[in-house]
Coordinates of C-alpha atoms and ligand atoms in Angstrom, one line a residue:
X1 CA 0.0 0.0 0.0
X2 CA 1.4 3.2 -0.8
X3 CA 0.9 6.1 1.7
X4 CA 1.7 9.7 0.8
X5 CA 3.6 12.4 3.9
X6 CA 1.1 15.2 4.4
X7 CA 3.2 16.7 7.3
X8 CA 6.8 15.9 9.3
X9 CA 8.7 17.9 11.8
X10 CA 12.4 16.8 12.2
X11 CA 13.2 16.6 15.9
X12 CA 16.3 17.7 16.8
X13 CA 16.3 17.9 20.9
X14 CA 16.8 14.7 22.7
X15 CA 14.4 14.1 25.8
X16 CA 15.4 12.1 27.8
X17 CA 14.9 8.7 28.8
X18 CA 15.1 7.7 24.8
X19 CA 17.7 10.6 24.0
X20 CA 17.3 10.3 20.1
X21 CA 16.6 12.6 17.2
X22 CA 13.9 11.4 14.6
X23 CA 11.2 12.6 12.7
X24 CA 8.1 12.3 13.0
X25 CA 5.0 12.6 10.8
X26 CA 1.5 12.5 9.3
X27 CA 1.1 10.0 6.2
X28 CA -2.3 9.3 4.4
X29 CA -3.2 6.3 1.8
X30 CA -5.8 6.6 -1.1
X31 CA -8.7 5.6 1.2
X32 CA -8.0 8.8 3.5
X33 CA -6.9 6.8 6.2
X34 CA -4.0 8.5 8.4
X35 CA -1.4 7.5 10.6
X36 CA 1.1 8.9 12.9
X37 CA 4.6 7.5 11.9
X38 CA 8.2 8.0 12.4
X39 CA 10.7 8.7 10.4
X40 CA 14.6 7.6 10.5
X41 CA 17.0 10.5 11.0
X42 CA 19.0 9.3 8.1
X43 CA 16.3 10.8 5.5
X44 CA 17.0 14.3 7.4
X45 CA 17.4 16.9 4.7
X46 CA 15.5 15.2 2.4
X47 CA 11.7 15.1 3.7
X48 CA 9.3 16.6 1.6
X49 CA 5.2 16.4 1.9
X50 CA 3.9 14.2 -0.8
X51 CA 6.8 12.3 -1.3
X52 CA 5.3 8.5 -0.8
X53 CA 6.6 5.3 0.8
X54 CA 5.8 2.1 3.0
X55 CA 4.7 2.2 6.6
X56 CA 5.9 -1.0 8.4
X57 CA 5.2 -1.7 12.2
X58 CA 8.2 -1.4 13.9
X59 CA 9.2 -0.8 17.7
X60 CA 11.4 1.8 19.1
X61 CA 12.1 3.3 22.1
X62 CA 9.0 5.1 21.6
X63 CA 6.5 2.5 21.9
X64 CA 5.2 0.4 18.9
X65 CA 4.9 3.4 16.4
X66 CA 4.8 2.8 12.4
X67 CA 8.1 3.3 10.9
X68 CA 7.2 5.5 7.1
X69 CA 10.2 4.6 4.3
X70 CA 10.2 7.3 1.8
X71 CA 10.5 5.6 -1.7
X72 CA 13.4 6.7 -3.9
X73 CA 15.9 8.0 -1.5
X74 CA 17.4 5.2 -0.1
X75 CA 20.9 6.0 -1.9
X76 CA 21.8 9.5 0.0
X77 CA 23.3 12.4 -1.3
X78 CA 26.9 12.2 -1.9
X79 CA 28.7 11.9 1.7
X80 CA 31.6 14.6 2.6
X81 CA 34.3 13.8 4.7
X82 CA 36.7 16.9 5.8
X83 CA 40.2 16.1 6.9
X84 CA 42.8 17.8 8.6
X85 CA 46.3 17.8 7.9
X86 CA 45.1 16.1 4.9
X87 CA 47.4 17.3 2.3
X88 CA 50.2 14.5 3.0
X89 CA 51.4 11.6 5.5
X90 CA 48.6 9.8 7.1
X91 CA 46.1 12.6 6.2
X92 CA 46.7 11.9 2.4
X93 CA 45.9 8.2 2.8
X94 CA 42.7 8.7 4.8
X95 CA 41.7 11.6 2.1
X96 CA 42.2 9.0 -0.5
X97 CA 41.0 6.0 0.6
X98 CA 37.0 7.7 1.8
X99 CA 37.2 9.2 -1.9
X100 CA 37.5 5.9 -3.3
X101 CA 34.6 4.8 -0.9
X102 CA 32.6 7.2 -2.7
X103 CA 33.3 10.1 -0.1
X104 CA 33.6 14.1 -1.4
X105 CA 36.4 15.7 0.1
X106 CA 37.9 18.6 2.1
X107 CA 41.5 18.7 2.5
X108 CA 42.1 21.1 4.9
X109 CA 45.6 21.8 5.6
X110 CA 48.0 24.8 7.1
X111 CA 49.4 25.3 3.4
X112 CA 48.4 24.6 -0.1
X113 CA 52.1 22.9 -1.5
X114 CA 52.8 20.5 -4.0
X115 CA 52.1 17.8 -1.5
X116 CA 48.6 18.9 -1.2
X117 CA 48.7 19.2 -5.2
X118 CA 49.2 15.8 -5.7
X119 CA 46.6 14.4 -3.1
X120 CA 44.1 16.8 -5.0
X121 CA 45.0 14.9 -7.3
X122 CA 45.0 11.4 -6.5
X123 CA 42.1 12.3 -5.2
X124 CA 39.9 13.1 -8.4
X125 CA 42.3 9.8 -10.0
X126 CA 39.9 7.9 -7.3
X127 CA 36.7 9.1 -9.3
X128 CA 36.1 11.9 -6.7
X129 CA 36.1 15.7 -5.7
X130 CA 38.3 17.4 -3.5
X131 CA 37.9 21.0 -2.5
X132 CA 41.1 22.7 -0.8
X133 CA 40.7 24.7 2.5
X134 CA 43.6 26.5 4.0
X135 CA 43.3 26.4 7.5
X136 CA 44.8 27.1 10.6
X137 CA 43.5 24.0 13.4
X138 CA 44.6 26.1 16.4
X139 CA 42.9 29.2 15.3
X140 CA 39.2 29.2 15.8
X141 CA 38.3 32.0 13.3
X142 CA 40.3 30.4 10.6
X143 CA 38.8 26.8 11.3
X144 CA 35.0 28.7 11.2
X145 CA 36.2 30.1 7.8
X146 CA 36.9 27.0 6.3
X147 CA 34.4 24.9 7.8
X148 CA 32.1 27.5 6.0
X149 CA 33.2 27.4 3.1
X150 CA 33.2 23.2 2.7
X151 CA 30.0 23.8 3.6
X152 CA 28.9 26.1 1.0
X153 CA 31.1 24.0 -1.6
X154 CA 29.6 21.3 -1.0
X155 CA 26.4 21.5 1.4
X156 CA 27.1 18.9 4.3
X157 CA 29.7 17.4 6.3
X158 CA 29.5 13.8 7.3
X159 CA 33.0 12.7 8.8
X160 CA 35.5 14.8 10.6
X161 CA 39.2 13.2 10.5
X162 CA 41.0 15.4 13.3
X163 CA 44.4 14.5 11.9
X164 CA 46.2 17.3 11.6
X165 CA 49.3 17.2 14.6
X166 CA 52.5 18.5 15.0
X167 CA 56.0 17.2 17.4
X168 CA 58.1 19.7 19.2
X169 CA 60.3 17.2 20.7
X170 CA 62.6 17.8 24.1
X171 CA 63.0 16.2 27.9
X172 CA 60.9 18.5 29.6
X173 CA 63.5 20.2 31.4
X174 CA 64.2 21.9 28.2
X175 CA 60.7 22.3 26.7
X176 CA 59.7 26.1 26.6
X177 CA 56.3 26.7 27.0
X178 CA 56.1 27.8 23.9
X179 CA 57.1 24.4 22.7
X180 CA 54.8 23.4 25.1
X181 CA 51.7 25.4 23.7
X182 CA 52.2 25.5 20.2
X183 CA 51.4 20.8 20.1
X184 CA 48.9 21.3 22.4
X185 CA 47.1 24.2 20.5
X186 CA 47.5 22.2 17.0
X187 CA 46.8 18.5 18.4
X188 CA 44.0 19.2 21.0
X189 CA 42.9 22.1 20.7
X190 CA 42.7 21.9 17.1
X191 CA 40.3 19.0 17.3
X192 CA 38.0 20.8 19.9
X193 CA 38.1 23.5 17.3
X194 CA 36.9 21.5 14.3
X195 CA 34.7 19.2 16.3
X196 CA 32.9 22.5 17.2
X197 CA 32.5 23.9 14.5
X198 CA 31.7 20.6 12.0
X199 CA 28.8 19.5 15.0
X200 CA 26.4 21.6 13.7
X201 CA 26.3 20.6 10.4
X202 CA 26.3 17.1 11.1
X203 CA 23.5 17.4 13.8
X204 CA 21.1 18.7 10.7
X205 CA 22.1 15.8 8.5
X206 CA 21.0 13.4 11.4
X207 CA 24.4 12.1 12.3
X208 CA 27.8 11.9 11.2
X209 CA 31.2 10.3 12.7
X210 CA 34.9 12.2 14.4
X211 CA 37.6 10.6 14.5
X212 CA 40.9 11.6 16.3
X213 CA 43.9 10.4 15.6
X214 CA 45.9 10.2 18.5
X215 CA 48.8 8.0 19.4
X216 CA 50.1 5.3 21.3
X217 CA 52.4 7.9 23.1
X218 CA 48.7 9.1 24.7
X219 CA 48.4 6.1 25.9
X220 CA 52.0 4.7 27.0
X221 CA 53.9 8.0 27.3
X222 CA 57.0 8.4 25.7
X223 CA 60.7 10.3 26.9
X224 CA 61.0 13.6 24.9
X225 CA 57.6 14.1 24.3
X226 CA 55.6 15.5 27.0
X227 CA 53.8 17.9 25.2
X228 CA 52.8 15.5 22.1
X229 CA 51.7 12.9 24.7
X230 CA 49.3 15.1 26.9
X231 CA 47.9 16.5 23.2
X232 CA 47.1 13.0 22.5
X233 CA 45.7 11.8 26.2
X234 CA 44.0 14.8 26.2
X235 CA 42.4 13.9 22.6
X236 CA 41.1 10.4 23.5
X237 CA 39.3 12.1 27.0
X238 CA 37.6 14.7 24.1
X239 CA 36.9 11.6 22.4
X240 CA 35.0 9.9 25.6
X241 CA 33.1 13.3 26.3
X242 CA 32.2 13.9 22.8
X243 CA 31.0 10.4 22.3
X244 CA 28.4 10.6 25.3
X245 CA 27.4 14.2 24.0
X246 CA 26.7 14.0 20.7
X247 CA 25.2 10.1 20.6
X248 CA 22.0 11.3 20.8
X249 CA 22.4 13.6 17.5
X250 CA 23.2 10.5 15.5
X251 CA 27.2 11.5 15.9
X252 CA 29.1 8.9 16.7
X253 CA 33.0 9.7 17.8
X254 CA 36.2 7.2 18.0
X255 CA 40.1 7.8 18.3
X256 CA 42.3 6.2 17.1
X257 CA 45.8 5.1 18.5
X258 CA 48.8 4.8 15.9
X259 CA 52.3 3.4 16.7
X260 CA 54.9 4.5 14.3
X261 CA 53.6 5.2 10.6
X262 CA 55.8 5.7 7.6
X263 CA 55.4 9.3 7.1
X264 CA 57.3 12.2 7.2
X265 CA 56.6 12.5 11.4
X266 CA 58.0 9.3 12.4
X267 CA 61.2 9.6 9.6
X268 CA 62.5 13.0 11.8
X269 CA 62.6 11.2 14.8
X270 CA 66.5 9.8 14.9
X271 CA 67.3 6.7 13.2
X272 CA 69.1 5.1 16.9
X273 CA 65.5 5.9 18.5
X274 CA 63.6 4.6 15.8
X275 CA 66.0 1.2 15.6
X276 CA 65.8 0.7 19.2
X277 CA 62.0 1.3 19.1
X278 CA 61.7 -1.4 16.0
X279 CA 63.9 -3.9 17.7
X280 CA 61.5 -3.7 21.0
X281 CA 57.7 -4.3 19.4
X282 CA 56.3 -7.6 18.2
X283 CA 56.2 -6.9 14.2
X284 CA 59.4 -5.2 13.8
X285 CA 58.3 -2.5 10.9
X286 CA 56.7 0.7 10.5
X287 CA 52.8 0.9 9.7
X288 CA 51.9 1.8 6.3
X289 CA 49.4 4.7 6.0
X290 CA 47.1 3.1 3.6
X291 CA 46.6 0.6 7.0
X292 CA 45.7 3.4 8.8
X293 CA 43.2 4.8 6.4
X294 CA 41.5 1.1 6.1
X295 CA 40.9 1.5 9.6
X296 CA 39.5 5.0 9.3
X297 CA 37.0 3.6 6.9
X298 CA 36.1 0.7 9.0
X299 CA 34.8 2.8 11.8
X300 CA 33.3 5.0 9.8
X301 CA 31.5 2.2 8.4
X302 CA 31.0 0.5 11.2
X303 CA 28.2 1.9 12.9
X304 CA 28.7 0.1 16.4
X305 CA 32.0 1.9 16.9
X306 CA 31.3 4.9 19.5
X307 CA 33.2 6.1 22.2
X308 CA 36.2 4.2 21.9
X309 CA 40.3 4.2 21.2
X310 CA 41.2 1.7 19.1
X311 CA 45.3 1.0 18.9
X312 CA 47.0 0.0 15.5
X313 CA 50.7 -0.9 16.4
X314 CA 51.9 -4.1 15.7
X315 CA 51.5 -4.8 19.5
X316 CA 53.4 -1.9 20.6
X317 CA 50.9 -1.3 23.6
X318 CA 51.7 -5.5 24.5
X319 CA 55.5 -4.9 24.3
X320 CA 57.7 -3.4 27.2
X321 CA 58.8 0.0 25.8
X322 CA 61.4 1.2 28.1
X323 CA 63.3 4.8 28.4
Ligands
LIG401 N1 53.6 9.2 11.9 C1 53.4 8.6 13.0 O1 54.2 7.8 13.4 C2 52.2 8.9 13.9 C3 51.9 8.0 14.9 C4 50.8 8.2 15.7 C5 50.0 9.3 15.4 N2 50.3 10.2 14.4 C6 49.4 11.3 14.2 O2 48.9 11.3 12.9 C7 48.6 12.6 12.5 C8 49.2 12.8 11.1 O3 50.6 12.7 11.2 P1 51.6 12.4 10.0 O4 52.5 11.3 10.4 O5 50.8 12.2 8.7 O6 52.4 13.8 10.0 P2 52.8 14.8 8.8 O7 53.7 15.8 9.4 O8 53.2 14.0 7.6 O9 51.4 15.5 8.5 C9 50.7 16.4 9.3 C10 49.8 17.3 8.5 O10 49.2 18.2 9.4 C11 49.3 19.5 8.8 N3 49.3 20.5 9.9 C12 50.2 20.8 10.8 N4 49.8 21.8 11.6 C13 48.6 22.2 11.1 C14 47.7 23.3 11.5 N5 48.0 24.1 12.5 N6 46.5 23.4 10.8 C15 46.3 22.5 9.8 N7 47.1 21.5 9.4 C16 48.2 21.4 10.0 C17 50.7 19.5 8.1 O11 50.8 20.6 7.2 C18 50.6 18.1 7.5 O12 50.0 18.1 6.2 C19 49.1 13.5 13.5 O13 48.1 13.9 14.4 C20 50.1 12.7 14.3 O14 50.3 13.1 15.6 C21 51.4 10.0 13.6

């Protein structure tokens, strides 16, 4: 039986006890008969009266309440994922891998270079669209600017990758507080930056996912980097908080914990360290990005992932890392 929508309102405050967001709505068949119905927050956006669909009884948290399927928009608009730091390193992978899953994407990065050329590139190689946005993490006017201006490129924002990070390495003794300030300002604050900003956007979609990429340093520690370590502790608590914030807008958020990754970040640190470090962990080699991204992907398509940090390191976290 076909039933047609004659009015909806999209909900977007969660009440508690059931702490959701949905739809809910009017629909009519051609005998005149109506019913009240909900509506799943993935067709956000795109609710129109008359559009027509099924009604199927379904329970929810709400009680026994029809669920209405709009016809002809199961396949959503094209998804857009924005990702910082994504002009090279592990960035570049995750850019490239979600625009080969179909993803548009915003590579947002400090500077526009050749690096960030050539993932444009690769990028539109992988049959997709990429749209450039210079911007500053650690600044919240410049990370409002070009959160505005995916937007208006390309009208939503699904994912949020907060990769973009920075080292200033030194025993702590000998860390200025600038040193101090400027990897905390990039790698945490930074994320609460974006994650602020992109929330919005994803809340009137009906959902979205954040990931952080932090480290296995936030998790272990490591000597000379006191100020890297606490950005990326810090990031997996924003991850926890976030998580239990923004669940009931459909926004799920995960971090994730990298050991050493083949990228221009891991090759400064100095080749004794890096030996020693190689010689101590179960699979003796560094990760590729390209893993990294596949993992990126996976939560994002995995839609029981909330709320959690998920370590990719060859067993680094299993392994006795010493001073
Ligand atoms: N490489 C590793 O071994 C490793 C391990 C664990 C976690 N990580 C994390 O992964 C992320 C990516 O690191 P990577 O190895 O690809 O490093 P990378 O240095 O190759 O890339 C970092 C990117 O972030 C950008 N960036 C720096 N400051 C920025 C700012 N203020 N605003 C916007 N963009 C900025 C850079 O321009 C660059 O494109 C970082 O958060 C890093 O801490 C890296």
């Amino acid at each position: 039986m076909v039933w047609k929508l004659i009015t909806y309102t999209e909900l977007y405050t969660p009440v508690p006890p059931y702490k959701s967001i949905y739809a809910i709505g009017i629909v009519e068949n051609e005998e005149g008969v109506k019913r009240v119905v909900r509506i799943d927050r993935k067709f956000f956006g795109r609710l129109k009266t008359g559009m027509v669909g099924e009604v199927t009884e379904s329970w929810s948290v709400f009680g026994n309440i029809p669920l209405f399927i709009p016809s002809g928009v199961e396949a959503r608009e094209e998804k857009v994922a924005l990702v910082t730091g994504g002009a090279r390193g592990i960035g570049a992978a995750i850019s490239i891998e979600l625009a080969k899953s179909g993803y548009l994407i915003a590579v947002a990065d400090i500077l526009r270079d050749t690096e960030a050329e050539n993932t444009i590139k690769a990028i539109s190689n992988a049959g997709s669209k990429a749209v450039f946005v210079e911007m500053d993490v650690s600044r919240y006017e410049s990370v409002e600017e070009g959160v505005k201006k995916v937007a208006s490129e390309f009208g939503r924002i699904d994912v949020l990758v907060n990769n973009a990070g920075i080292t200033k390495d030194s025993y702590m003794q000998r860390m200025s507080p600038d040193m101090w300030d400027a990897v905390i300002r990039v790698n945490l604050t930074g994320a609460y930056n974006c994650s602020r900003a992109v929330t919005p956007y994803m809340i009137k979609n009906g959902g979205g996912v954040i990931i952080n990429v932090s480290s296995i340093v936030g998790l272990i520690g490591n000597v000379g980097q006191a100020n890297y370590a606490a950005s990326k502790s810090g990031l997996i608590g924003l991850t926890y908080t976030l998580a239990k914030e923004l669940a009931p807008y459909g926004v799920r958020v995960v971090a994730i914990a990298p050991g050493f990754v083949k990228t221009r970040m891991a090759l400064a640190v100095p080749t004794p360290i890096l030996r020693d470090y190689l010689r101590r962990i179960p699979i003796p080699r560094l990760i590729e990005p390209e893993e990294i991204a596949k993992l990126v992907r996976h939560i994002i398509e995995n839609e029981a992932l909330n709320g959690i940090v998920i370590p990719i390191d060859l067993g680094t976290t299993i392994s006795s890392l010493k001073a």
